[in-house]
Coordinates of C-alpha atoms and ligand atoms in Angstrom, one line a residue:
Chain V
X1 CA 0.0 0.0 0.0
X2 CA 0.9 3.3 -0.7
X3 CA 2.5 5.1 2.4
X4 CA 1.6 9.1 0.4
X5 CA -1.0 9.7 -2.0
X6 CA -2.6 13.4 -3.6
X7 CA -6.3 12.0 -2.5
X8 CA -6.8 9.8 -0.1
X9 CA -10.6 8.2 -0.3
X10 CA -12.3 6.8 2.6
X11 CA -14.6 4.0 1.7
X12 CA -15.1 2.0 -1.4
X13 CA -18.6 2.5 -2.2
X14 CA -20.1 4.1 -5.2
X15 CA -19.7 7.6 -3.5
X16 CA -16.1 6.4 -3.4
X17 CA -16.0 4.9 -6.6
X18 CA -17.5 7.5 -8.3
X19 CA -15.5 10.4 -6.9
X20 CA -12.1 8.5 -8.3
X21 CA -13.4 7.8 -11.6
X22 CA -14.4 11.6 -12.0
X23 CA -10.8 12.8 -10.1
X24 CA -9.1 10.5 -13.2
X25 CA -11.2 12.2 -15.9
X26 CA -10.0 15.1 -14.5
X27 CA -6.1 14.1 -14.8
X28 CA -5.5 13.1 -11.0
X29 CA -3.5 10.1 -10.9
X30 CA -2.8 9.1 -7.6
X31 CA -5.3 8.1 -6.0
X32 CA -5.8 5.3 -3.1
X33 CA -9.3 3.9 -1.8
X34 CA -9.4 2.2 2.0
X35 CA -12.1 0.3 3.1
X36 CA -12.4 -1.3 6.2
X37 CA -14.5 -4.1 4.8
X38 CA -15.5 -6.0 1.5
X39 CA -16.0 -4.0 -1.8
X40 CA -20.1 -3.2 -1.5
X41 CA -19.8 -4.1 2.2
X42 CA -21.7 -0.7 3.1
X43 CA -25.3 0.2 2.2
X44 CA -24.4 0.1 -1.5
X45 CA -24.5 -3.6 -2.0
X46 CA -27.9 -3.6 0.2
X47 CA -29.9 -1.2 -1.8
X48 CA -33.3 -1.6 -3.3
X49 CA -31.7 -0.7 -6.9
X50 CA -34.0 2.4 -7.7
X51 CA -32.9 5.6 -9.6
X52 CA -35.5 8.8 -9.8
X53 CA -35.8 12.2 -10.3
X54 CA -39.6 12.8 -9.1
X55 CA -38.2 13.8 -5.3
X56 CA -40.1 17.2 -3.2
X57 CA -37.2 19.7 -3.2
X58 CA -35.5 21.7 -5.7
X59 CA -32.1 20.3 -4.8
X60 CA -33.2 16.9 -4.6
X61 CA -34.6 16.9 -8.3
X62 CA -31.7 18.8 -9.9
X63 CA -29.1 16.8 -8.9
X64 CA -31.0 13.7 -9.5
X65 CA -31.8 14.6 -12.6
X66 CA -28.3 15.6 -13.3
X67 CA -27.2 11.8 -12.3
X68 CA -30.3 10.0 -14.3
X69 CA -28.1 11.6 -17.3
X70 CA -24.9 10.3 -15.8
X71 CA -26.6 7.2 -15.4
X72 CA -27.4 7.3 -18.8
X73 CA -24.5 8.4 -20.7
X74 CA -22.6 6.1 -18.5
X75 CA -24.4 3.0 -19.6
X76 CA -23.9 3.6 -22.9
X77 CA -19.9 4.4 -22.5
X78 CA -16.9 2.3 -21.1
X79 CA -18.5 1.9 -17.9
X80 CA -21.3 0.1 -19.7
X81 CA -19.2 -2.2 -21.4
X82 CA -17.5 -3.2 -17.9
X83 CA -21.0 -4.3 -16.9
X84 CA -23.1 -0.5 -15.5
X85 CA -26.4 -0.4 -16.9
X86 CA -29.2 1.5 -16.5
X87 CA -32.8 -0.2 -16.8
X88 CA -35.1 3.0 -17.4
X89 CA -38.3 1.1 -16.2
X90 CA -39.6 4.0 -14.3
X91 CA -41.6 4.0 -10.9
X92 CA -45.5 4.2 -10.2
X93 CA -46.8 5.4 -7.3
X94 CA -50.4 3.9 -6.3
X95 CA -52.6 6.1 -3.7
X96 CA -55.8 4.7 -1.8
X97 CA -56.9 7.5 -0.8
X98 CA -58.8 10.6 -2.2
X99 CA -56.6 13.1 -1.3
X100 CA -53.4 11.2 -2.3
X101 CA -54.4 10.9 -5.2
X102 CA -54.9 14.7 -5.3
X103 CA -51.5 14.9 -3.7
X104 CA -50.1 13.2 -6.8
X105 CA -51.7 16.1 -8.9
X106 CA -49.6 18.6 -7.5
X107 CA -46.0 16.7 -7.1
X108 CA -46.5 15.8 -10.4
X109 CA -46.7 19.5 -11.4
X110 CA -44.3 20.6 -9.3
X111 CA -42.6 17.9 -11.0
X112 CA -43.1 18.9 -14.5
X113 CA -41.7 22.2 -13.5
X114 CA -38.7 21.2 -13.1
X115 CA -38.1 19.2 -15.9
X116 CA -39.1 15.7 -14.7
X117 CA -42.0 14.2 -17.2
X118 CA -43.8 12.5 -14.1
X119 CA -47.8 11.8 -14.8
X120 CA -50.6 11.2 -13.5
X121 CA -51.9 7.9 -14.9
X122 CA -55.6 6.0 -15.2
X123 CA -56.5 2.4 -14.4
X124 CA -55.9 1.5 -17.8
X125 CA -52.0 2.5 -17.6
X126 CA -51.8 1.2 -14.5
X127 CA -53.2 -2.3 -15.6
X128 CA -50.4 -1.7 -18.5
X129 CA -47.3 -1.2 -16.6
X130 CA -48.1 -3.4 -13.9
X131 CA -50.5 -6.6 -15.6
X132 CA -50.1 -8.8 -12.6
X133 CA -51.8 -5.7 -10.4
X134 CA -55.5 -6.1 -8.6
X135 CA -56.3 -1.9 -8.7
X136 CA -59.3 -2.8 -6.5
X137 CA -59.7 0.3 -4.1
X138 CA -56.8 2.3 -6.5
X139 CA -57.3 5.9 -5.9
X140 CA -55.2 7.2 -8.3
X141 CA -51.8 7.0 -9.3
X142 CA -48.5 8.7 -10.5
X143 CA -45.9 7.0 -13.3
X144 CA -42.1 8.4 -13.4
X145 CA -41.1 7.1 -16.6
X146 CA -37.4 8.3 -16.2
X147 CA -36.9 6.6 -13.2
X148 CA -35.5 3.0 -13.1
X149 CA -33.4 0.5 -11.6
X150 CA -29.7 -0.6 -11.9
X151 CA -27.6 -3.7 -9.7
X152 CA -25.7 -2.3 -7.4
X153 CA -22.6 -5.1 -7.9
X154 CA -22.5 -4.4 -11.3
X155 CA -22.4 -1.0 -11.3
X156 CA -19.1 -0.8 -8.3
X157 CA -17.1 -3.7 -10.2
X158 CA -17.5 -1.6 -13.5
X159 CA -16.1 1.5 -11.8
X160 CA -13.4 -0.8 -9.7
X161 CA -12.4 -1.9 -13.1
X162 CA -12.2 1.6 -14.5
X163 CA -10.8 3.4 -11.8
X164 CA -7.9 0.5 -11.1
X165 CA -7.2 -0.1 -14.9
X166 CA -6.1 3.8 -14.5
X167 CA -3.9 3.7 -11.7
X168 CA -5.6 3.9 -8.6
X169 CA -5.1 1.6 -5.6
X170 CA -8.2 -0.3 -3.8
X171 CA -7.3 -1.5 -0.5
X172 CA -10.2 -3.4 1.7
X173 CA -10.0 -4.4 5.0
X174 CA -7.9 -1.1 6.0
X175 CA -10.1 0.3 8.5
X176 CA -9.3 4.4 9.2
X177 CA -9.3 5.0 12.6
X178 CA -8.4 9.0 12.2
X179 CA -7.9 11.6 10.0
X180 CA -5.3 14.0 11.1
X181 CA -4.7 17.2 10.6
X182 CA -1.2 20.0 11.3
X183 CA -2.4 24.0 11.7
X184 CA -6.0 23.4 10.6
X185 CA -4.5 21.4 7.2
X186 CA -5.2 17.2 6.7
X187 CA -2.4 15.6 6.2
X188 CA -3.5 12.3 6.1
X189 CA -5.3 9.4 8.4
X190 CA -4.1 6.5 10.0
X191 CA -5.5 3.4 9.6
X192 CA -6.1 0.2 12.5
X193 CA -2.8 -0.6 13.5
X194 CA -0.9 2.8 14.1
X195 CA 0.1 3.2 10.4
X196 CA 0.6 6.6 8.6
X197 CA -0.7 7.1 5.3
X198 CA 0.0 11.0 4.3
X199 CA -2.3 13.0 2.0
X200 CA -3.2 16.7 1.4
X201 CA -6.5 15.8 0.4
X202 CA -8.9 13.1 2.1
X203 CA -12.3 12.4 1.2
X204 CA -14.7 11.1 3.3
X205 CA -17.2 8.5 1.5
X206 CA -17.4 6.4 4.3
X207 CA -21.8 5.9 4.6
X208 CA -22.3 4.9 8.8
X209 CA -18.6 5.3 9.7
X210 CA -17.7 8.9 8.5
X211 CA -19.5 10.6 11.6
X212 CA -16.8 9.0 13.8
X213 CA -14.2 9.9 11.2
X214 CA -15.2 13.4 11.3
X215 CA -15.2 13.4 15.0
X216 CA -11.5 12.7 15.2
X217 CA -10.9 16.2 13.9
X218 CA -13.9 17.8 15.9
X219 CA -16.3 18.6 13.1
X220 CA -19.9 17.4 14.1
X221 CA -21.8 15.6 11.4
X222 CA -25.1 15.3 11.9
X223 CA -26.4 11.6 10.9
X224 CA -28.0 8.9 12.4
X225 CA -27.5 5.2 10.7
X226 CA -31.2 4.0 11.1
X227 CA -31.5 0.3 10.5
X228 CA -33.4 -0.4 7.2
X229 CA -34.6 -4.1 6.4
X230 CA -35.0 -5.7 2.7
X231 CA -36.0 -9.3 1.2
X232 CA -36.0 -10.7 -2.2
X233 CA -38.1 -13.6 -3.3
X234 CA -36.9 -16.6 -5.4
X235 CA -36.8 -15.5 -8.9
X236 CA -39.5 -15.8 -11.3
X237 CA -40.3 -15.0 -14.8
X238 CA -40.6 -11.1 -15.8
X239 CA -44.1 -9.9 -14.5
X240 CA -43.7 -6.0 -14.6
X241 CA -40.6 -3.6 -15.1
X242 CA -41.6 -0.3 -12.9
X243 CA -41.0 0.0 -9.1
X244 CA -44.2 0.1 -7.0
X245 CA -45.2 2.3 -4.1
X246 CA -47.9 1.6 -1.7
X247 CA -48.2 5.2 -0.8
X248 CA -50.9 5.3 1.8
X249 CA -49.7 2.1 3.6
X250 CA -47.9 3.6 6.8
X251 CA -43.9 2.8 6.2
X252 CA -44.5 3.3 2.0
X253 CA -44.2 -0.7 1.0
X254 CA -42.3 -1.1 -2.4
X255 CA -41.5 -3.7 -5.1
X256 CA -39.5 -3.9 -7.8
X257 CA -38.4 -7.4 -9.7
X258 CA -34.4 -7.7 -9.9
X259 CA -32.5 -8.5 -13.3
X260 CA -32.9 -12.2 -12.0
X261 CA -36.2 -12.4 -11.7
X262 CA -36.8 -12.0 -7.9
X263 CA -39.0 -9.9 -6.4
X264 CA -37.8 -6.9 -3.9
X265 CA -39.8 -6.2 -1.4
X266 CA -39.3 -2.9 1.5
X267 CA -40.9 -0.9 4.0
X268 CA -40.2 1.6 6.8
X269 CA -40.7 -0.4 10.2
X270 CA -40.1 1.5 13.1
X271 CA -36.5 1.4 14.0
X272 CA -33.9 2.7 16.4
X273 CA -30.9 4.1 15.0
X274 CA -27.4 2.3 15.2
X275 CA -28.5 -1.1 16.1
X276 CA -26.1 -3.3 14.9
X277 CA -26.6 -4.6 11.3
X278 CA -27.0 -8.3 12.6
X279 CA -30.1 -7.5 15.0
X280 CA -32.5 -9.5 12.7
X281 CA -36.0 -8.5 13.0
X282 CA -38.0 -11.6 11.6
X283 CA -41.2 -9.7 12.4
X284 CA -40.2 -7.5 9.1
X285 CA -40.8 -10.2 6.2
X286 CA -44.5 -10.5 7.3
X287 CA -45.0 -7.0 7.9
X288 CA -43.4 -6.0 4.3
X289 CA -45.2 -8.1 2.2
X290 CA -48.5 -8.2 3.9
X291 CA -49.7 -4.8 2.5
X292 CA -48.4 -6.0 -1.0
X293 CA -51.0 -8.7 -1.3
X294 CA -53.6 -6.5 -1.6
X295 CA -52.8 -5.8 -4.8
X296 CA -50.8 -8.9 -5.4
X297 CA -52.6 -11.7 -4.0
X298 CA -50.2 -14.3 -5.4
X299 CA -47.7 -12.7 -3.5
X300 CA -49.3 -15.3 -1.0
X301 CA -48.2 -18.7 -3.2
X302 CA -44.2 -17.6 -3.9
X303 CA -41.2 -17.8 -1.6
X304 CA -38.7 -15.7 0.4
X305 CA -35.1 -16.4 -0.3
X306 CA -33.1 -13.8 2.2
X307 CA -33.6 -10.7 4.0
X308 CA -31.2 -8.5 4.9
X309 CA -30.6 -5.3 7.2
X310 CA -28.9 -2.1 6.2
X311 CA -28.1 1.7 7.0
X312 CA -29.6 4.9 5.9
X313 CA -27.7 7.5 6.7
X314 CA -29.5 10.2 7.3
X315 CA -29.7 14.0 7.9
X316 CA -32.4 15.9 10.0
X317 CA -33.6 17.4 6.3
X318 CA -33.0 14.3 4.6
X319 CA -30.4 15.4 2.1
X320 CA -26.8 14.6 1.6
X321 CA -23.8 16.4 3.2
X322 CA -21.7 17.2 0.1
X323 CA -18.2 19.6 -0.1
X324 CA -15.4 20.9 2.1
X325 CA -15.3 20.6 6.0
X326 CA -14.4 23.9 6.7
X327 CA -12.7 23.4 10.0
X328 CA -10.4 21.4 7.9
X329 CA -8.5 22.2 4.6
X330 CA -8.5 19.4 2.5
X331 CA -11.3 17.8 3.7
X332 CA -13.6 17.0 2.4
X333 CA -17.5 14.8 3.0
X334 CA -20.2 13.2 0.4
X335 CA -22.5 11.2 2.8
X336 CA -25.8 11.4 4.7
X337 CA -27.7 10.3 1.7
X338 CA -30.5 9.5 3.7
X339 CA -31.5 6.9 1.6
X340 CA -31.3 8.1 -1.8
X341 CA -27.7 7.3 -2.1
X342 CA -27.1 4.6 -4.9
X343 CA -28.6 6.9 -7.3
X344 CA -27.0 9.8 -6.6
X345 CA -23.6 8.2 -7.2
X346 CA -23.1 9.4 -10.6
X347 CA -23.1 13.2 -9.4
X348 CA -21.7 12.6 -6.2
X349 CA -18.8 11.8 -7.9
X350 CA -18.7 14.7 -10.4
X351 CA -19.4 17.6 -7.4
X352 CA -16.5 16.1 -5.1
X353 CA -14.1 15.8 -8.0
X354 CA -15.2 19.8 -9.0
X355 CA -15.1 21.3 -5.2
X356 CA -11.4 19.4 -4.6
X357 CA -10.3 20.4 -7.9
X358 CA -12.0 24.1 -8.8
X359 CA -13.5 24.8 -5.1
X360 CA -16.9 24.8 -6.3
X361 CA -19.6 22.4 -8.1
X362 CA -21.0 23.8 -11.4
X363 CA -24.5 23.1 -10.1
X364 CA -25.5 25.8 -7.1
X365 CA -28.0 23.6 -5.8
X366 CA -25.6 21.5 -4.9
X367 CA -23.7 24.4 -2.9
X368 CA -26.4 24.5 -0.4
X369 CA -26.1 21.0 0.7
X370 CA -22.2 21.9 2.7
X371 CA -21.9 20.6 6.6
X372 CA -22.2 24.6 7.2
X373 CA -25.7 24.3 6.3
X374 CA -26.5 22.6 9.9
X375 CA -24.4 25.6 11.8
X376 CA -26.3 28.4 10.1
X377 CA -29.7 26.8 10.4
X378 CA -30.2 26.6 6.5
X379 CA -31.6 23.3 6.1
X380 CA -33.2 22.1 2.7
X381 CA -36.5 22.7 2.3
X382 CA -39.5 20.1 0.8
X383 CA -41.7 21.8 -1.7
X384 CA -44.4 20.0 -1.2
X385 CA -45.1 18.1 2.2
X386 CA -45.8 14.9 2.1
X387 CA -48.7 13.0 3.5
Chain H
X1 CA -11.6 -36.4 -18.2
X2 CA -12.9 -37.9 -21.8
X3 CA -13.3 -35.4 -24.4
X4 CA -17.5 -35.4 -24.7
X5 CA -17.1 -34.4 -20.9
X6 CA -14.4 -31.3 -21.0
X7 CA -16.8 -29.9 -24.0
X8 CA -19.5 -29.0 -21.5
X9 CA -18.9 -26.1 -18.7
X10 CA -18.5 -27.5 -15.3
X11 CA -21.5 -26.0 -13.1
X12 CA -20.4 -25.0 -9.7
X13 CA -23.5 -23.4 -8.3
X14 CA -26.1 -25.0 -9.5
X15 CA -29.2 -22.9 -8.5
X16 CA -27.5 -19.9 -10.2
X17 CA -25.8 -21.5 -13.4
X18 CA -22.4 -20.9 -12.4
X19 CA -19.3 -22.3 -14.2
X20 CA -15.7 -23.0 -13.0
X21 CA -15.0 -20.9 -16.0
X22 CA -17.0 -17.9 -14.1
X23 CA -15.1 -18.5 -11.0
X24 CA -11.8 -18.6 -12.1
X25 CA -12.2 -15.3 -14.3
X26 CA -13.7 -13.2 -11.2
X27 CA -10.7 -14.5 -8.9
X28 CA -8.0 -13.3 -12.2
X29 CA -10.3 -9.9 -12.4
X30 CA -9.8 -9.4 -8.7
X31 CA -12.5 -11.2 -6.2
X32 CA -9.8 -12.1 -3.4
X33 CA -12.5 -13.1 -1.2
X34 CA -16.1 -15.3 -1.5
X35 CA -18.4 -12.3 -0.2
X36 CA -17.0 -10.5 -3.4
X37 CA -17.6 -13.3 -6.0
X38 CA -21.1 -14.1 -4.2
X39 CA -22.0 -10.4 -5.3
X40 CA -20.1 -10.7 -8.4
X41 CA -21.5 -13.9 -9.5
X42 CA -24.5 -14.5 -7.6
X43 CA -23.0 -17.6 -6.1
X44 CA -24.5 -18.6 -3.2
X45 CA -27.9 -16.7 -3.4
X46 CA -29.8 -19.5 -4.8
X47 CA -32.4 -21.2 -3.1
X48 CA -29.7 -23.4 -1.4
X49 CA -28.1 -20.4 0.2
X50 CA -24.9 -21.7 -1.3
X51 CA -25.0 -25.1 0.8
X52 CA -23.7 -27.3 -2.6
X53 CA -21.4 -24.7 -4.1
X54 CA -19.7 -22.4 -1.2
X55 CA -17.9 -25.5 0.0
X56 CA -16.3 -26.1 -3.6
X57 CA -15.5 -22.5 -4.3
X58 CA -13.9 -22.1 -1.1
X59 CA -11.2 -25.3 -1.8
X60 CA -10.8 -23.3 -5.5
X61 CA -10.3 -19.8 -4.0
X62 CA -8.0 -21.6 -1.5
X63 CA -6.1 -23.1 -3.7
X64 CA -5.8 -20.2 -6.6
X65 CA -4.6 -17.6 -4.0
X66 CA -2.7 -19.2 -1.7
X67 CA -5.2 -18.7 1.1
X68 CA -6.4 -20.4 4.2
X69 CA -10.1 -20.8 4.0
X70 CA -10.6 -18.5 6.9
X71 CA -9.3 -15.6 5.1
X72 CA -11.9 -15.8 2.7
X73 CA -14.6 -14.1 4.5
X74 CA -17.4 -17.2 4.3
X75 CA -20.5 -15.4 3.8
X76 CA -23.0 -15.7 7.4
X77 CA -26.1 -17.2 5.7
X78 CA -29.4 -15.4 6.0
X79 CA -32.7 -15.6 7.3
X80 CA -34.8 -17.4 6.4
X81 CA -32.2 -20.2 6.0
X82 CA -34.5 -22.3 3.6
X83 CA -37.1 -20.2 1.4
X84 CA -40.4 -20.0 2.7
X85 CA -43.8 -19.3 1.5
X86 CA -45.0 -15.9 2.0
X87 CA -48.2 -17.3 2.8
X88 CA -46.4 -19.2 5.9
X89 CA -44.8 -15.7 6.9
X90 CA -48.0 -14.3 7.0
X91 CA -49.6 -16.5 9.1
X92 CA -46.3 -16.7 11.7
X93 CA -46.3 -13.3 13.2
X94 CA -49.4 -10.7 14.0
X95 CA -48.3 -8.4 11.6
X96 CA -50.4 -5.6 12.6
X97 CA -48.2 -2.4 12.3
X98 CA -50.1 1.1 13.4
X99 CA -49.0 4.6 12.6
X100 CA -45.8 3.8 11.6
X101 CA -44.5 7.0 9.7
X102 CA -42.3 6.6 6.8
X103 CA -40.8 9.3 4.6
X104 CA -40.7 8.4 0.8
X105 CA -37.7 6.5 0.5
X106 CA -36.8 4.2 -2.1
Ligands
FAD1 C1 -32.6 -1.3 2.4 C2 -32.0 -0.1 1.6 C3 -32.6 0.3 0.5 C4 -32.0 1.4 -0.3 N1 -32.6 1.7 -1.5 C5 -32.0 2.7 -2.2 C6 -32.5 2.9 -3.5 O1 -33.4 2.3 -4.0 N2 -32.0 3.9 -4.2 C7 -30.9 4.7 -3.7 O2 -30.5 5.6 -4.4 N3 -30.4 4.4 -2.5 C8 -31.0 3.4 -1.7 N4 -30.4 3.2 -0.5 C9 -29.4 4.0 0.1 C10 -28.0 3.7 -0.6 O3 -27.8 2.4 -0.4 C11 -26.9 4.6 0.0 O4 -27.3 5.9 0.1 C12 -25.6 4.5 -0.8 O5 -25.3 3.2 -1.1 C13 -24.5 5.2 -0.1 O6 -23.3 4.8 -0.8 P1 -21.9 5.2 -0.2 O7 -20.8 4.8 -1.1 O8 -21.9 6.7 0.2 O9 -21.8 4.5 1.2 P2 -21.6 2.9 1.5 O10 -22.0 2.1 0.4 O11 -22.1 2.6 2.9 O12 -20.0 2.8 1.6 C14 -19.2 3.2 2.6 C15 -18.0 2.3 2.8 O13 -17.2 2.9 3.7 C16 -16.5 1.9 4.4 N5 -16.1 2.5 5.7 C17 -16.9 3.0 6.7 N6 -16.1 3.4 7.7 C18 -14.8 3.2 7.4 C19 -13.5 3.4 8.0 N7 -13.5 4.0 9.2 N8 -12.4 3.1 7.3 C20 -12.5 2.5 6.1 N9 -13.7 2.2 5.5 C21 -14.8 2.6 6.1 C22 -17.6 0.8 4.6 O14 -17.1 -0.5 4.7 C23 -18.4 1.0 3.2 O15 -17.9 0.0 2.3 C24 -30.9 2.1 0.3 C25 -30.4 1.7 1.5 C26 -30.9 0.6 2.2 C27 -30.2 0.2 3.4
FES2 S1 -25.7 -24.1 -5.5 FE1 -25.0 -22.1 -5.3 S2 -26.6 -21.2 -4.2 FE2 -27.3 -23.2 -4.4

């Protein structure tokens, strides 16, 4: 391993990735990724897949429309041919109740406004992107047709691939135990075991373990790591593309079929933040898929392969902590995605690599979401409230 | 090994249709360990929860990298541990959940 690097990366997820294959576009060579545990370890290899743009802030849609065309151009470039794809299936939303359904109405123009073709859509549609559907007691409901779905493992090996075949250095199983710092400058971290790596520039991509990492040089980030479950059912032939929502079920229940065939199935259970990963909660399978059988009924007949637990990381407004630390120069944060992370990786990527190499991010929505933002009581604000 | 038999791809997970081919190309592309060629491959996801083929890719892994076994990370398996109907499920657990406020995530 490299003992001094010009940007050291903590954590090899697709935050991490991402921000090293957009560095190297850029013409910085030396670069060295440390993560503590197994490439995907963190909350990107436990994701539920799904890419939009149809979100309730300005900042949110911007920037996710911004990474839908990353996503996009990606796909079809070198990263595509190492195995990144994009499956544009979009999303539906499904509301059971009146207003909901008038909800829908007005995110879907506040949509539109900004660019994002969401629409509201009739039982016909409905029965037309999702055949296998009973709409029984169907409100109304919304169809995102630029949103879709991509496989998480695919999409970090292609930008391994990428960003080693150009020079970089992936190290797992390196855990960083503090970043340090001389006269208010990083200089570089040291990792379990009392070695020294030196950097001028460190980035912290690190999902549930970058609010300790911050701590070691004082700066408070504000995140919790709340315990979200997932299961996926034994795979079966194609039966719709979209992602569902259950809007007016408490928790918001989803499903989306993988590339193999399986069926993907979360919801929102109650949860206290930073439980361990491995407290198992059995009660969730049931509680997940029962308010999918409504409009699946032979949900009922098929079979539950695994279920697993993982973190979102999230911010009291819900929206990512992107940019410089400003206690520290050098340093620098792209985490608290809140849950919305695996899509975002695209233009995470792009905004770290322009605030480390220019000091800013060409998009200025993106300039609101710094750590300073908590200080000075700025936080994002949703357009439209929800519920 | 006859002929007839080399001329067919040697299955090592069976529920997922994966070769020895398969294996040995993620170890060469950089999988040093089996939770990253169970992601990279979907080895060991089947129904089976890698039961027939972890064993065999963890002598092959062993063997190609000059590991012990326990340095290969072996994947925890996950609940359920055999596949169950979600009709079962549904019938295990009172699954009444109240006023449970989620934000839209997903
Ligand atoms: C059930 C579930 C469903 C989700 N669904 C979606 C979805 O549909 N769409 C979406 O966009 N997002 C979704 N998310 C959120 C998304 O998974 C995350 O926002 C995203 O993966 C974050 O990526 P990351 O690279 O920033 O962090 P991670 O993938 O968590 O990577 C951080 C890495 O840092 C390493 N690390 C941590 N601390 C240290 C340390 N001290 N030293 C060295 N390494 C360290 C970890 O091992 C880890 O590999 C979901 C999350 C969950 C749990
Ligand atoms: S044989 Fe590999 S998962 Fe069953």
């Amino acid at each position: 391993m490299r003992e001094e690097v010009e940007v050291l990366i903590i954590g090899a997820g697709i935050s991490g990735l991402a921000i090293a294959y957009s560095l190297q576009k850029r013409g910085v060579k030396d670069i060295l990724i440390l993560d503590e545990s197994y490439i995907g370890a963190g909350s990107t290899g436990r994701c539920a897949t799904g890419i939009r743009a149809s979100f309730t802030s300005k900042e949110h849609v911007v920037l996710m429309k911004h990474s839908i065309d990353l996503w996009k151009k990606y796909a079809a470039g070198e990263l595509g041919r190492a195995g990144l794809y994009y499956d544009q299936s979009g999303y539906v939303w499904v509301a059971t109740r009146d207003e909901s359904a008038e909800f829908f109405e007005k995110l879907a123009k506040l949509h539109n406004s900004l660019g994002v073709n969401t629409k509201i859509i009739g039982i016909d549609e409905l029965k037309e992107l999702v055949p296998p559907m009973k709409v029984d007691g169907v409100a109304g409901a919304m169809f995102d047709p630029t949103a879709g779905k991509s496989y998480p493992f695919d999409t970090i090996f292609a930008f391994l691939k990428l960003v080693k075949g150009r020079g970089a250095e992936v190290v797992t199983r390196v855990k960083v135990t503090k970043i340090l710092t001389s006269s208010g400058k990083v200089t570089g971290v040291e990792v379990k075991g009392g070695k020294i790596i030196k950097a001028p520039t460190v980035v912290v991509a690190a999902g549930s373990g970058s609010r300790e990492l911050l701590g070691s040089v004082g700066a408070k980030l504000p995140i919790e790591n709340i315990p979200r479950h997932a299961l996926i059912t034994e795979p079966y032939k194609e039966a719709f593309k979209p992602l569902v929502i259950d809007w007016d079920t408490p928790g918001v229940p989803y499903i989306v079929q993988s590339k193999e065939g399986g069926f993907f199935m979360g919801r929102d259970v109650e949860e206290k933040p930073e439980l361990p990963l491995t407290s198992q909660r059995i009660d969730f399978m049931p509680k997940a898929v029962k308010p999918l059988t409504k409009f699946f009924p032979w949900l009922r007949n098929i079979r539950v392969l695994r279920y697993w637990v993982g973190y979102y990381v999230t911010t009291p407004d819900h929206h990512p902590v992107y940019g410089p630390v400003k206690e520290v120069e050098g340093l620098y944060i792209a985490a608290g995605y809140s849950g919305h992370g695996y899509m975002m990786g695209p233009i995470t990527g792009e905004l770290l690599a322009e605030w480390i190499l220019n000091g800013k991010p060409h998009i200025p929505e993106a300039e609101r979401l710094t750590l300073n933002r908590f200080e000075k009581g700025a936080l994002i604000k949703e357009l439209a409230v929800v519920g | 090994m006859g002929e007839e038999v080399r001329k067919h791809p040697i299955i090592i997970c069976r529920c997922r249709d994966v070769t020895l081919d398969d294996v040995l190309k993620a170890i060469d592309e950089g999988c040093e360990d089996l939770e990253c060629i169970k992601r990279r491959l979907g080895l060991g996801m089947g129904p089976c929860q890698g039961r027939t083929c972890i064993p065999l890719v963890i002598g092959i892994m062993a063997r190609r990298l000059g590991k012990k076994p326990d340095e290969l990370l072996i994947p925890k398996p996950r609940a359920p541990v055999t596949p169950i109907p979600v009709s079962l499920l549904l019938k295990s657990v009172d699954v009444k959940v109240e006023g449970e406020g989620g934000d839209e995530n997903a």
